[in-house]
mmCIF file of C-alpha atoms and ligand atoms in Angstrom:
data_model
loop_
_atom_site.group_PDB
_atom_site.id
_atom_site.type_symbol
_atom_site.label_atom_id
_atom_site.label_comp_id
_atom_site.label_asym_id
_atom_site.label_seq_id
_atom_site.Cartn_x
_atom_site.Cartn_y
_atom_site.Cartn_z
ATOM 1 C CA MET J 1 -7.022 -4.876 -30.444
ATOM 2 C CA ASP J 2 -3.313 -4.834 -32.009
ATOM 3 C CA HIS J 3 -0.205 -2.547 -29.634
ATOM 4 C CA THR J 4 -0.841 0.325 -31.469
ATOM 5 C CA ALA J 5 -4.955 0.633 -30.102
ATOM 6 C CA THR J 6 -3.884 -0.452 -26.763
ATOM 7 C CA ASP J 7 -1.423 2.829 -27.142
ATOM 8 C CA ARG J 8 -4.112 4.323 -27.737
ATOM 9 C CA LEU J 9 -6.527 3.372 -25.208
ATOM 10 C CA ARG J 10 -3.657 4.419 -22.974
ATOM 11 C CA ARG J 11 -3.309 7.514 -24.227
ATOM 12 C CA MET J 12 -7.253 8.771 -23.992
ATOM 13 C CA THR J 13 -7.613 7.088 -20.772
ATOM 14 C CA THR J 14 -3.626 8.037 -18.768
ATOM 15 C CA SER J 15 -5.209 10.674 -15.640
ATOM 16 C CA ALA J 16 -3.650 13.416 -14.751
ATOM 17 C CA PRO J 17 -2.159 13.515 -11.292
ATOM 18 C CA GLU J 18 -3.766 15.970 -9.233
ATOM 19 C CA ARG J 19 -1.465 15.984 -6.597
ATOM 20 C CA PRO J 20 1.429 18.358 -6.727
ATOM 21 C CA VAL J 21 4.086 17.931 -8.585
ATOM 22 C CA LEU J 22 6.815 16.919 -6.210
ATOM 23 C CA PHE J 23 9.439 15.858 -9.053
ATOM 24 C CA SER J 24 8.998 17.240 -11.786
ATOM 25 C CA LEU J 25 9.900 15.142 -14.802
ATOM 26 C CA ALA J 26 10.136 17.736 -17.292
ATOM 27 C CA GLY J 27 14.060 17.863 -19.317
ATOM 28 C CA LYS J 28 14.377 15.093 -16.879
ATOM 29 C CA ARG J 29 16.890 12.606 -17.767
ATOM 30 C CA VAL J 30 14.791 8.957 -16.091
ATOM 31 C CA TRP J 31 16.667 5.904 -16.620
ATOM 32 C CA VAL J 32 14.202 3.018 -16.836
ATOM 33 C CA ALA J 33 15.855 -0.333 -15.824
ATOM 34 C CA GLY J 34 14.356 -3.436 -17.102
ATOM 35 C CA HIS J 35 13.095 -2.087 -19.927
ATOM 36 C CA ARG J 36 12.693 -5.116 -21.987
ATOM 37 C CA GLY J 37 10.359 -6.431 -19.521
ATOM 38 C CA MET J 38 6.426 -6.111 -19.864
ATOM 39 C CA LEU J 39 6.561 -3.060 -16.938
ATOM 40 C CA GLY J 40 9.246 -1.847 -17.933
ATOM 41 C CA SER J 41 8.157 -1.106 -21.814
ATOM 42 C CA ALA J 42 5.219 0.062 -20.250
ATOM 43 C CA VAL J 43 7.005 2.519 -18.256
ATOM 44 C CA VAL J 44 8.922 3.482 -21.612
ATOM 45 C CA ARG J 45 6.090 3.786 -23.540
ATOM 46 C CA ARG J 46 4.137 5.916 -20.453
ATOM 47 C CA LEU J 47 7.356 8.116 -20.027
ATOM 48 C CA ALA J 48 7.280 8.941 -24.001
ATOM 49 C CA ALA J 49 4.279 11.335 -23.245
ATOM 50 C CA GLU J 50 6.227 13.276 -21.034
ATOM 51 C CA ASP J 51 8.899 16.001 -21.302
ATOM 52 C CA CYS J 52 11.623 13.780 -20.776
ATOM 53 C CA GLU J 53 14.806 11.561 -21.410
ATOM 54 C CA ILE J 54 14.639 7.884 -21.546
ATOM 55 C CA LEU J 55 17.502 6.231 -20.810
ATOM 56 C CA THR J 56 17.882 2.462 -21.069
ATOM 57 C CA ALA J 57 21.045 0.252 -20.901
ATOM 58 C CA ASP J 58 20.726 -3.701 -22.363
ATOM 59 C CA ARG J 59 22.364 -6.597 -20.433
ATOM 60 C CA SER J 60 25.528 -6.841 -23.057
ATOM 61 C CA VAL J 61 26.062 -3.008 -21.156
ATOM 62 C CA ALA J 62 25.159 -3.449 -17.817
ATOM 63 C CA ASP J 63 24.071 -6.831 -16.155
ATOM 64 C CA LEU J 64 22.944 -5.671 -12.820
ATOM 65 C CA ARG J 65 23.659 -7.830 -10.718
ATOM 66 C CA ARG J 66 26.943 -6.926 -11.167
ATOM 67 C CA GLN J 67 27.998 -4.642 -9.141
ATOM 68 C CA ASP J 68 30.603 -2.730 -10.823
ATOM 69 C CA GLU J 69 28.609 -2.975 -13.941
ATOM 70 C CA ALA J 70 25.756 -1.357 -12.817
ATOM 71 C CA GLU J 71 27.700 1.394 -10.810
ATOM 72 C CA ALA J 72 29.486 2.348 -13.936
ATOM 73 C CA PHE J 73 26.617 2.877 -15.583
ATOM 74 C CA VAL J 74 24.551 4.680 -13.018
ATOM 75 C CA ALA J 75 28.107 7.016 -13.048
ATOM 76 C CA ARG J 76 28.289 7.093 -16.439
ATOM 77 C CA ALA J 77 24.763 8.352 -17.373
ATOM 78 C CA ARG J 78 24.030 10.340 -14.723
ATOM 79 C CA PRO J 79 19.869 9.813 -14.803
ATOM 80 C CA ASP J 80 18.134 12.642 -12.736
ATOM 81 C CA ALA J 81 15.804 9.246 -11.672
ATOM 82 C CA ILE J 82 15.538 5.622 -12.005
ATOM 83 C CA VAL J 83 12.945 3.369 -12.412
ATOM 84 C CA VAL J 84 13.989 -0.037 -11.104
ATOM 85 C CA ALA J 85 12.156 -2.597 -13.211
ATOM 86 C CA ALA J 86 14.332 -4.827 -13.799
ATOM 87 C CA ALA J 87 13.694 -8.523 -11.749
ATOM 88 C CA LYS J 88 14.009 -11.695 -12.650
ATOM 89 C CA VAL J 89 10.126 -12.883 -12.611
ATOM 90 C CA GLY J 90 8.216 -15.802 -13.147
ATOM 91 C CA GLY J 91 4.748 -17.825 -12.413
ATOM 92 C CA ILE J 92 4.244 -20.353 -9.483
ATOM 93 C CA LEU J 93 6.277 -23.215 -10.732
ATOM 94 C CA ALA J 94 9.312 -20.911 -12.201
ATOM 95 C CA ASN J 95 9.394 -19.487 -8.798
ATOM 96 C CA SER J 96 9.307 -22.427 -6.789
ATOM 97 C CA THR J 97 12.008 -24.807 -9.166
ATOM 98 C CA TYR J 98 14.283 -21.450 -9.232
ATOM 99 C CA PRO J 99 14.643 -20.488 -5.712
ATOM 100 C CA GLY J 100 18.013 -19.766 -6.257
ATOM 101 C CA ALA J 101 17.935 -17.558 -9.063
ATOM 102 C CA PHE J 102 14.486 -15.626 -8.300
ATOM 103 C CA LEU J 103 16.279 -14.514 -4.864
ATOM 104 C CA TYR J 104 19.749 -13.724 -6.071
ATOM 105 C CA ASP J 105 19.561 -12.058 -9.078
ATOM 106 C CA ASN J 106 16.467 -10.205 -7.357
ATOM 107 C CA LEU J 107 18.610 -8.930 -4.320
ATOM 108 C CA MET J 108 21.525 -8.004 -6.296
ATOM 109 C CA ILE J 109 19.643 -6.419 -8.718
ATOM 110 C CA ALA J 110 17.705 -4.110 -5.682
ATOM 111 C CA ALA J 111 21.291 -3.667 -4.112
ATOM 112 C CA ASN J 112 23.327 -2.566 -6.784
ATOM 113 C CA VAL J 113 20.723 -0.126 -8.329
ATOM 114 C CA ILE J 114 19.712 1.905 -4.875
ATOM 115 C CA GLU J 115 23.481 1.573 -3.994
ATOM 116 C CA ALA J 116 24.813 3.272 -7.121
ATOM 117 C CA ALA J 117 21.497 5.690 -7.266
ATOM 118 C CA ARG J 118 23.138 6.710 -3.634
ATOM 119 C CA ARG J 119 26.371 7.067 -4.499
ATOM 120 C CA THR J 120 26.277 9.439 -7.962
ATOM 121 C CA GLY J 121 23.448 11.309 -5.567
ATOM 122 C CA VAL J 122 20.688 10.257 -8.229
ATOM 123 C CA ALA J 123 17.388 12.720 -7.068
ATOM 124 C CA LYS J 124 14.634 10.381 -7.423
ATOM 125 C CA LEU J 125 13.681 6.464 -7.476
ATOM 126 C CA LEU J 126 10.967 4.032 -7.813
ATOM 127 C CA TYR J 127 11.714 0.474 -7.060
ATOM 128 C CA VAL J 128 9.121 -1.507 -7.977
ATOM 129 C CA GLY J 129 8.366 -4.478 -5.806
ATOM 130 C CA SER J 130 5.665 -6.961 -5.683
ATOM 131 C CA SER J 131 2.294 -7.986 -4.183
ATOM 132 C CA CYS J 132 3.671 -11.322 -3.433
ATOM 133 C CA ILE J 133 6.022 -9.677 -0.681
ATOM 134 C CA TYR J 134 2.862 -10.031 2.207
ATOM 135 C CA PRO J 135 1.858 -12.635 4.449
ATOM 136 C CA LYS J 136 0.073 -15.617 2.920
ATOM 137 C CA LEU J 137 -2.613 -15.289 5.449
ATOM 138 C CA ALA J 138 -2.631 -11.177 5.097
ATOM 139 C CA ALA J 139 -6.142 -10.215 5.974
ATOM 140 C CA GLN J 140 -8.108 -8.908 2.690
ATOM 141 C CA PRO J 141 -7.846 -6.249 1.010
ATOM 142 C CA ILE J 142 -4.059 -6.451 2.203
ATOM 143 C CA VAL J 143 -2.668 -2.834 3.600
ATOM 144 C CA GLU J 144 0.450 -1.578 3.251
ATOM 145 C CA GLU J 145 1.085 -2.192 6.789
ATOM 146 C CA ALA J 146 0.677 -5.587 6.613
ATOM 147 C CA LEU J 147 4.130 -6.731 5.671
ATOM 148 C CA LEU J 148 6.049 -8.458 7.822
ATOM 149 C CA SER J 149 3.426 -9.446 10.052
ATOM 150 C CA GLY J 150 3.516 -13.039 9.179
ATOM 151 C CA PRO J 151 5.166 -15.833 7.057
ATOM 152 C CA LEU J 152 5.263 -15.787 3.454
ATOM 153 C CA GLU J 153 4.080 -17.845 0.625
ATOM 154 C CA PRO J 154 6.411 -20.939 0.276
ATOM 155 C CA THR J 155 6.040 -20.899 -3.241
ATOM 156 C CA ASN J 156 7.445 -17.209 -3.675
ATOM 157 C CA GLU J 157 9.238 -16.678 -0.590
ATOM 158 C CA TRP J 158 12.290 -16.585 -2.580
ATOM 159 C CA TYR J 159 11.508 -13.704 -4.312
ATOM 160 C CA ALA J 160 9.537 -12.275 -1.763
ATOM 161 C CA VAL J 161 12.193 -12.006 0.370
ATOM 162 C CA ALA J 162 14.825 -10.423 -2.205
ATOM 163 C CA LYS J 163 11.768 -7.736 -3.317
ATOM 164 C CA ILE J 164 11.157 -6.846 0.503
ATOM 165 C CA ALA J 165 15.140 -6.235 1.033
ATOM 166 C CA GLY J 166 14.827 -3.404 -1.843
ATOM 167 C CA ILE J 167 11.778 -1.638 -0.160
ATOM 168 C CA LYS J 168 14.062 -1.688 3.064
ATOM 169 C CA LEU J 169 17.064 -0.278 1.334
ATOM 170 C CA CYS J 170 14.842 2.372 -0.135
ATOM 171 C CA GLU J 171 13.057 3.288 3.817
ATOM 172 C CA ALA J 172 16.813 3.059 5.417
ATOM 173 C CA TYR J 173 18.601 4.927 2.420
ATOM 174 C CA ARG J 174 15.705 7.336 2.959
ATOM 175 C CA ARG J 175 16.367 7.414 6.827
ATOM 176 C CA GLU J 176 19.856 7.310 6.986
ATOM 177 C CA TYR J 177 21.460 9.605 3.646
ATOM 178 C CA GLY J 178 17.793 11.272 2.593
ATOM 179 C CA CYS J 179 17.962 9.872 -0.324
ATOM 180 C CA ASP J 180 14.499 10.305 -2.252
ATOM 181 C CA PHE J 181 13.490 6.965 -2.774
ATOM 182 C CA ILE J 182 10.094 5.323 -3.150
ATOM 183 C CA SER J 183 8.379 1.933 -3.953
ATOM 184 C CA ALA J 184 5.561 1.100 -4.962
ATOM 185 C CA MET J 185 3.828 -2.886 -4.442
ATOM 186 C CA PRO J 186 2.475 -3.597 -8.772
ATOM 187 C CA THR J 187 -0.644 -6.712 -8.220
ATOM 188 C CA ASN J 188 -0.588 -9.440 -10.508
ATOM 189 C CA LEU J 189 0.282 -7.518 -14.045
ATOM 190 C CA TYR J 190 -0.522 -8.171 -17.207
ATOM 191 C CA GLY J 191 -0.900 -7.258 -20.881
ATOM 192 C CA PRO J 192 1.608 -7.227 -24.231
ATOM 193 C CA GLY J 193 4.900 -7.899 -23.612
ATOM 194 C CA ASP J 194 3.869 -10.632 -21.426
ATOM 195 C CA ASN J 195 5.676 -14.455 -21.100
ATOM 196 C CA PHE J 196 3.516 -16.848 -22.495
ATOM 197 C CA ASP J 197 6.041 -19.570 -22.133
ATOM 198 C CA LEU J 198 3.862 -22.096 -19.930
ATOM 199 C CA ALA J 199 7.061 -23.119 -18.047
ATOM 200 C CA SER J 200 7.497 -19.468 -16.641
ATOM 201 C CA SER J 201 4.281 -17.677 -17.037
ATOM 202 C CA HIS J 202 1.957 -16.112 -14.858
ATOM 203 C CA VAL J 203 -1.549 -17.483 -15.079
ATOM 204 C CA LEU J 204 -3.234 -14.602 -17.057
ATOM 205 C CA PRO J 205 -0.699 -15.059 -20.501
ATOM 206 C CA ALA J 206 -0.643 -19.298 -19.524
ATOM 207 C CA LEU J 207 -4.389 -19.214 -20.163
ATOM 208 C CA LEU J 208 -4.467 -17.317 -23.260
ATOM 209 C CA ARG J 209 -2.077 -19.812 -24.207
ATOM 210 C CA LYS J 210 -3.597 -23.150 -23.254
ATOM 211 C CA ALA J 211 -7.205 -21.618 -24.567
ATOM 212 C CA HIS J 212 -5.751 -20.367 -27.938
ATOM 213 C CA GLU J 213 -3.872 -23.411 -28.502
ATOM 214 C CA ALA J 214 -6.837 -25.917 -27.135
ATOM 215 C CA LYS J 215 -9.194 -23.943 -29.965
ATOM 216 C CA ARG J 216 -6.813 -24.287 -32.800
ATOM 217 C CA ALA J 217 -6.659 -28.176 -31.748
ATOM 218 C CA GLY J 218 -10.567 -28.527 -31.887
ATOM 219 C CA ALA J 219 -9.680 -29.746 -28.296
ATOM 220 C CA ALA J 220 -12.540 -31.109 -26.182
ATOM 221 C CA GLU J 221 -10.751 -29.613 -23.178
ATOM 222 C CA MET J 222 -7.569 -27.063 -21.513
ATOM 223 C CA VAL J 223 -6.112 -28.036 -18.666
ATOM 224 C CA VAL J 224 -6.093 -25.605 -15.178
ATOM 225 C CA TRP J 225 -3.082 -25.523 -12.297
ATOM 226 C CA GLY J 226 -4.918 -26.027 -9.047
ATOM 227 C CA THR J 227 -8.225 -26.448 -7.747
ATOM 228 C CA GLY J 228 -9.308 -22.890 -9.568
ATOM 229 C CA THR J 229 -9.982 -21.476 -6.113
ATOM 230 C CA PRO J 230 -7.498 -18.858 -5.645
ATOM 231 C CA ARG J 231 -8.714 -15.634 -6.017
ATOM 232 C CA ARG J 232 -6.102 -13.323 -7.527
ATOM 233 C CA GLU J 233 -6.113 -9.464 -8.793
ATOM 234 C CA PHE J 234 -4.925 -8.192 -11.893
ATOM 235 C CA LEU J 235 -4.009 -4.746 -13.498
ATOM 236 C CA HIS J 236 -3.266 -3.925 -16.831
ATOM 237 C CA VAL J 237 0.123 -3.161 -17.392
ATOM 238 C CA ASP J 238 -0.408 -0.027 -18.763
ATOM 239 C CA ASP J 239 -2.281 0.975 -16.042
ATOM 240 C CA CYS J 240 1.013 -0.028 -13.564
ATOM 241 C CA ALA J 241 2.772 2.219 -15.797
ATOM 242 C CA ASP J 242 0.689 4.951 -15.305
ATOM 243 C CA ALA J 243 0.446 5.055 -11.274
ATOM 244 C CA LEU J 244 4.093 4.408 -11.425
ATOM 245 C CA VAL J 245 5.137 7.958 -13.484
ATOM 246 C CA PHE J 246 2.400 9.623 -11.071
ATOM 247 C CA LEU J 247 3.794 8.348 -7.862
ATOM 248 C CA LEU J 248 7.544 9.461 -9.457
ATOM 249 C CA ARG J 249 5.906 13.054 -9.680
ATOM 250 C CA GLY J 250 3.762 13.262 -6.810
ATOM 251 C CA TYR J 251 4.847 10.976 -3.767
ATOM 252 C CA SER J 252 7.839 11.225 -1.482
ATOM 253 C CA ASP J 253 7.926 8.895 1.010
ATOM 254 C CA ALA J 254 8.870 6.239 3.382
ATOM 255 C CA PRO J 255 5.977 3.649 3.543
ATOM 256 C CA HIS J 256 5.483 1.674 -0.445
ATOM 257 C CA VAL J 257 2.257 2.175 -1.970
ATOM 258 C CA ASN J 258 0.224 -0.991 -3.182
ATOM 259 C CA VAL J 259 -1.018 -0.212 -6.653
ATOM 260 C CA GLY J 260 -3.783 -2.578 -8.020
ATOM 261 C CA SER J 261 -6.997 -2.968 -9.436
ATOM 262 C CA GLY J 262 -8.958 -3.061 -6.339
ATOM 263 C CA GLU J 263 -10.601 -6.072 -7.283
ATOM 264 C CA ASP J 264 -10.155 -10.011 -7.828
ATOM 265 C CA VAL J 265 -11.779 -12.680 -9.112
ATOM 266 C CA SER J 266 -10.736 -16.509 -8.924
ATOM 267 C CA ILE J 267 -8.713 -18.506 -11.175
ATOM 268 C CA LEU J 268 -11.725 -20.572 -12.639
ATOM 269 C CA GLU J 269 -13.742 -17.004 -12.971
ATOM 270 C CA LEU J 270 -10.851 -15.691 -14.844
ATOM 271 C CA THR J 271 -10.073 -19.059 -16.709
ATOM 272 C CA ARG J 272 -13.622 -18.618 -18.283
ATOM 273 C CA LEU J 273 -13.042 -14.885 -18.776
ATOM 274 C CA VAL J 274 -10.334 -16.412 -21.150
ATOM 275 C CA ALA J 275 -11.788 -19.097 -23.271
ATOM 276 C CA GLY J 276 -14.868 -16.184 -24.013
ATOM 277 C CA VAL J 277 -12.168 -13.993 -25.080
ATOM 278 C CA VAL J 278 -10.126 -16.535 -27.220
ATOM 279 C CA GLY J 279 -13.732 -18.361 -27.990
ATOM 280 C CA PHE J 280 -12.926 -21.494 -26.505
ATOM 281 C CA GLU J 281 -16.021 -23.113 -25.724
ATOM 282 C CA GLY J 282 -14.976 -26.688 -24.215
ATOM 283 C CA ALA J 283 -14.437 -28.339 -20.793
ATOM 284 C CA ILE J 284 -11.907 -26.542 -18.320
ATOM 285 C CA VAL J 285 -10.552 -29.298 -16.002
ATOM 286 C CA GLN J 286 -8.317 -28.961 -13.013
ATOM 287 C CA ASP J 287 -5.103 -30.693 -12.009
ATOM 288 C CA THR J 288 -4.437 -30.709 -8.382
ATOM 289 C CA SER J 289 -1.194 -32.083 -8.953
ATOM 290 C CA LYS J 290 0.457 -28.189 -9.507
ATOM 291 C CA PRO J 291 0.048 -26.431 -6.530
ATOM 292 C CA ASP J 292 -2.466 -23.059 -5.841
ATOM 293 C CA GLY J 293 -0.500 -20.705 -3.671
ATOM 294 C CA THR J 294 -1.163 -18.517 -1.809
ATOM 295 C CA PRO J 295 -5.482 -18.561 -1.074
ATOM 296 C CA ARG J 296 -6.186 -14.682 -2.139
ATOM 297 C CA LYS J 297 -4.053 -11.898 -2.554
ATOM 298 C CA LEU J 298 -6.432 -8.679 -2.873
ATOM 299 C CA MET J 299 -4.349 -5.283 -2.307
ATOM 300 C CA SER J 300 -6.132 -2.243 -0.546
ATOM 301 C CA ALA J 301 -6.063 0.257 -3.190
ATOM 302 C CA ALA J 302 -6.869 2.948 -0.793
ATOM 303 C CA ARG J 303 -3.739 4.801 -0.249
ATOM 304 C CA LEU J 304 -2.937 5.286 -4.369
ATOM 305 C CA ARG J 305 -6.895 6.046 -4.506
ATOM 306 C CA ALA J 306 -6.802 8.617 -1.789
ATOM 307 C CA MET J 307 -4.533 10.223 -3.592
ATOM 308 C CA GLY J 308 -6.169 10.261 -6.882
ATOM 309 C CA TRP J 309 -5.037 7.407 -9.242
ATOM 310 C CA SER J 310 -7.387 4.926 -10.251
ATOM 311 C CA PRO J 311 -6.866 2.116 -12.788
ATOM 312 C CA ARG J 312 -8.969 2.877 -16.202
ATOM 313 C CA ILE J 313 -8.454 -0.496 -18.013
ATOM 314 C CA GLY J 314 -11.153 -3.134 -17.455
ATOM 315 C CA LEU J 315 -10.077 -6.891 -16.802
ATOM 316 C CA GLU J 316 -12.362 -7.866 -20.068
ATOM 317 C CA ALA J 317 -10.956 -5.166 -22.218
ATOM 318 C CA GLY J 318 -6.914 -5.592 -21.022
ATOM 319 C CA VAL J 319 -7.257 -9.161 -21.900
ATOM 320 C CA LEU J 320 -8.411 -9.028 -24.838
ATOM 321 C CA GLY J 321 -5.915 -6.439 -25.839
ATOM 322 C CA THR J 322 -3.592 -8.989 -24.712
ATOM 323 C CA TYR J 323 -4.795 -11.578 -26.600
ATOM 324 C CA GLY J 324 -4.765 -9.392 -29.817
ATOM 325 C CA TRP J 325 -0.810 -8.904 -29.184
ATOM 326 C CA PHE J 326 -0.652 -12.624 -28.242
ATOM 327 C CA LEU J 327 -1.899 -13.765 -31.696
ATOM 328 C CA LYS J 328 0.417 -10.769 -33.553
ATOM 329 C CA HIS J 329 3.888 -11.595 -31.157
ATOM 330 C CA ALA J 330 3.605 -14.933 -29.671
ATOM 331 C CA ALA J 331 1.003 -17.197 -30.801
ATOM 332 C CA ALA J 332 3.828 -19.094 -32.913
ATOM 333 C CA ARG J 333 6.484 -19.404 -30.843
HETATM 334 O O1 GFB E 1 0.276 -16.557 -11.894
HETATM 335 P P1 GFB E 1 0.522 -17.744 -11.218
HETATM 336 O O2 GFB E 1 1.788 -18.229 -11.827
HETATM 337 O O3 GFB E 1 1.354 -17.073 -9.863
HETATM 338 O O4 GFB E 1 -0.399 -17.904 -10.457
HETATM 339 P P2 GFB E 1 0.846 -16.300 -8.319
HETATM 340 C C1 GFB E 1 -1.785 -17.864 -9.963
HETATM 341 C C2 GFB E 1 -3.219 -18.840 -9.792
HETATM 342 O O5 GFB E 1 -3.422 -19.487 -10.822
HETATM 343 C C3 GFB E 1 -2.379 -20.097 -8.864
HETATM 344 C C4 GFB E 1 -3.002 -20.797 -11.273
HETATM 345 O O6 GFB E 1 -3.388 -20.661 -7.926
HETATM 346 C C5 GFB E 1 -1.792 -21.189 -10.328
HETATM 347 O O7 GFB E 1 -2.004 -22.800 -9.596
HETATM 348 N N1 GFB E 1 -2.673 -21.303 -12.699
HETATM 349 C C6 GFB E 1 -3.754 -21.680 -12.994
HETATM 350 C C7 GFB E 1 -1.529 -21.598 -13.559
HETATM 351 N N2 GFB E 1 -3.242 -22.246 -14.274
HETATM 352 C C8 GFB E 1 -2.310 -21.926 -14.467
HETATM 353 C C9 GFB E 1 -1.082 -22.018 -15.502
HETATM 354 O O8 GFB E 1 -1.756 -22.852 -16.664
HETATM 355 N N3 GFB E 1 -0.253 -21.412 -15.172
HETATM 356 C C10 GFB E 1 -0.031 -20.593 -14.116
HETATM 357 N N4 GFB E 1 1.078 -20.120 -13.860
HETATM 358 N N5 GFB E 1 -0.503 -20.317 -13.217
HETATM 359 C C11 GFB E 1 3.038 -15.306 -8.588
HETATM 360 C C12 GFB E 1 4.465 -15.351 -7.651
HETATM 361 O O9 GFB E 1 2.177 -15.644 -7.901
HETATM 362 O O10 GFB E 1 2.829 -14.238 -8.890
HETATM 363 C C13 GFB E 1 5.566 -14.315 -7.979
HETATM 364 O O11 GFB E 1 4.944 -16.985 -7.544
HETATM 365 C C14 GFB E 1 5.016 -12.845 -8.062
HETATM 366 O O12 GFB E 1 6.412 -14.267 -7.043
HETATM 367 C C15 GFB E 1 3.053 -12.999 -8.822
HETATM 368 O O13 GFB E 1 4.753 -12.708 -7.006
HETATM 369 C C16 GFB E 1 2.650 -11.395 -9.729
HETATM 370 O O14 GFB E 1 0.001 -15.487 -7.940
HETATM 371 O O15 GFB E 1 0.726 -17.654 -7.142
#
């Protein structure tokens, strides 16, 4: 499936909000911070179906790690709403290799954008966190209340601390200043626009590249990091973008909201699925010198489901579409 087909699939499956509209997007100026990233670009695609004006700012216009640049941009652009999808992200290896950059960049982006929104009187802000904010050994499926109830997973605690600070800043500004700032916690995302670089990517795009290259080279095996037993939940980025727009419109409260598919798979099961999509028939070999990370990360989807939203893109169809995108945009690199 190519990118256009993915868009078509999303349009066909976009859920209509069943909740009362608390924040109408009609005629509004919505800044998608981080519009070049996988999630930000999916939010831009999703908002294109709405009657709103989409604002973007390249890093050359506003480096969001710099307070003066973030504040000057927001004061100039005067958005009615902001989706904070800007972040320094990466897989398990990148997170543990660059703890300083993951902590500093994400802390600064959160603080600068949220404070700029408060100062300028932005009516609505949606801060995007991550499922890694939860304790390493949280009871599964992980409910929102599990936040700060135990120690974090060491491979990504730096990123998690920054994301927790962003959530808490939204909550604090709601309490102290009455700002309508909300937070959403997506699970592991994948889809068009993903990072397929093996040193910095998440597992799903890494497996697609590895299976593709092993098949092309006629290799007998492909290597999977760790034991293959950790379990992860995956959500297509277009589903996530749809959920974020749903929350932007219909949610206005202090607690953050999980955004997930409600289903998880082991890394080995995922590898078999990816190998099947790519057509790689060789052996799957584990490299146990690489970390497993948290043993299981399945979030409870109950809160968002109860509001009337559910995902539409199944894992196999989503992986197929993402492989199509990879072949067109990233395979040769
Ligand atoms: O997706 P991933 O890098 O991050 O790894 P996390 C998930 C699991 O897949 C780990 C295994 O058990 C990895 O060891 N894995 C197997 C691989 N083969 C590979 C491979 O080739 N590449 C990669 N990257 N993994 C991240 C956090 O955690 O999840 C971030 O570090 C963020 O902070 C993100 O929250 C969503 O799921 O472990």
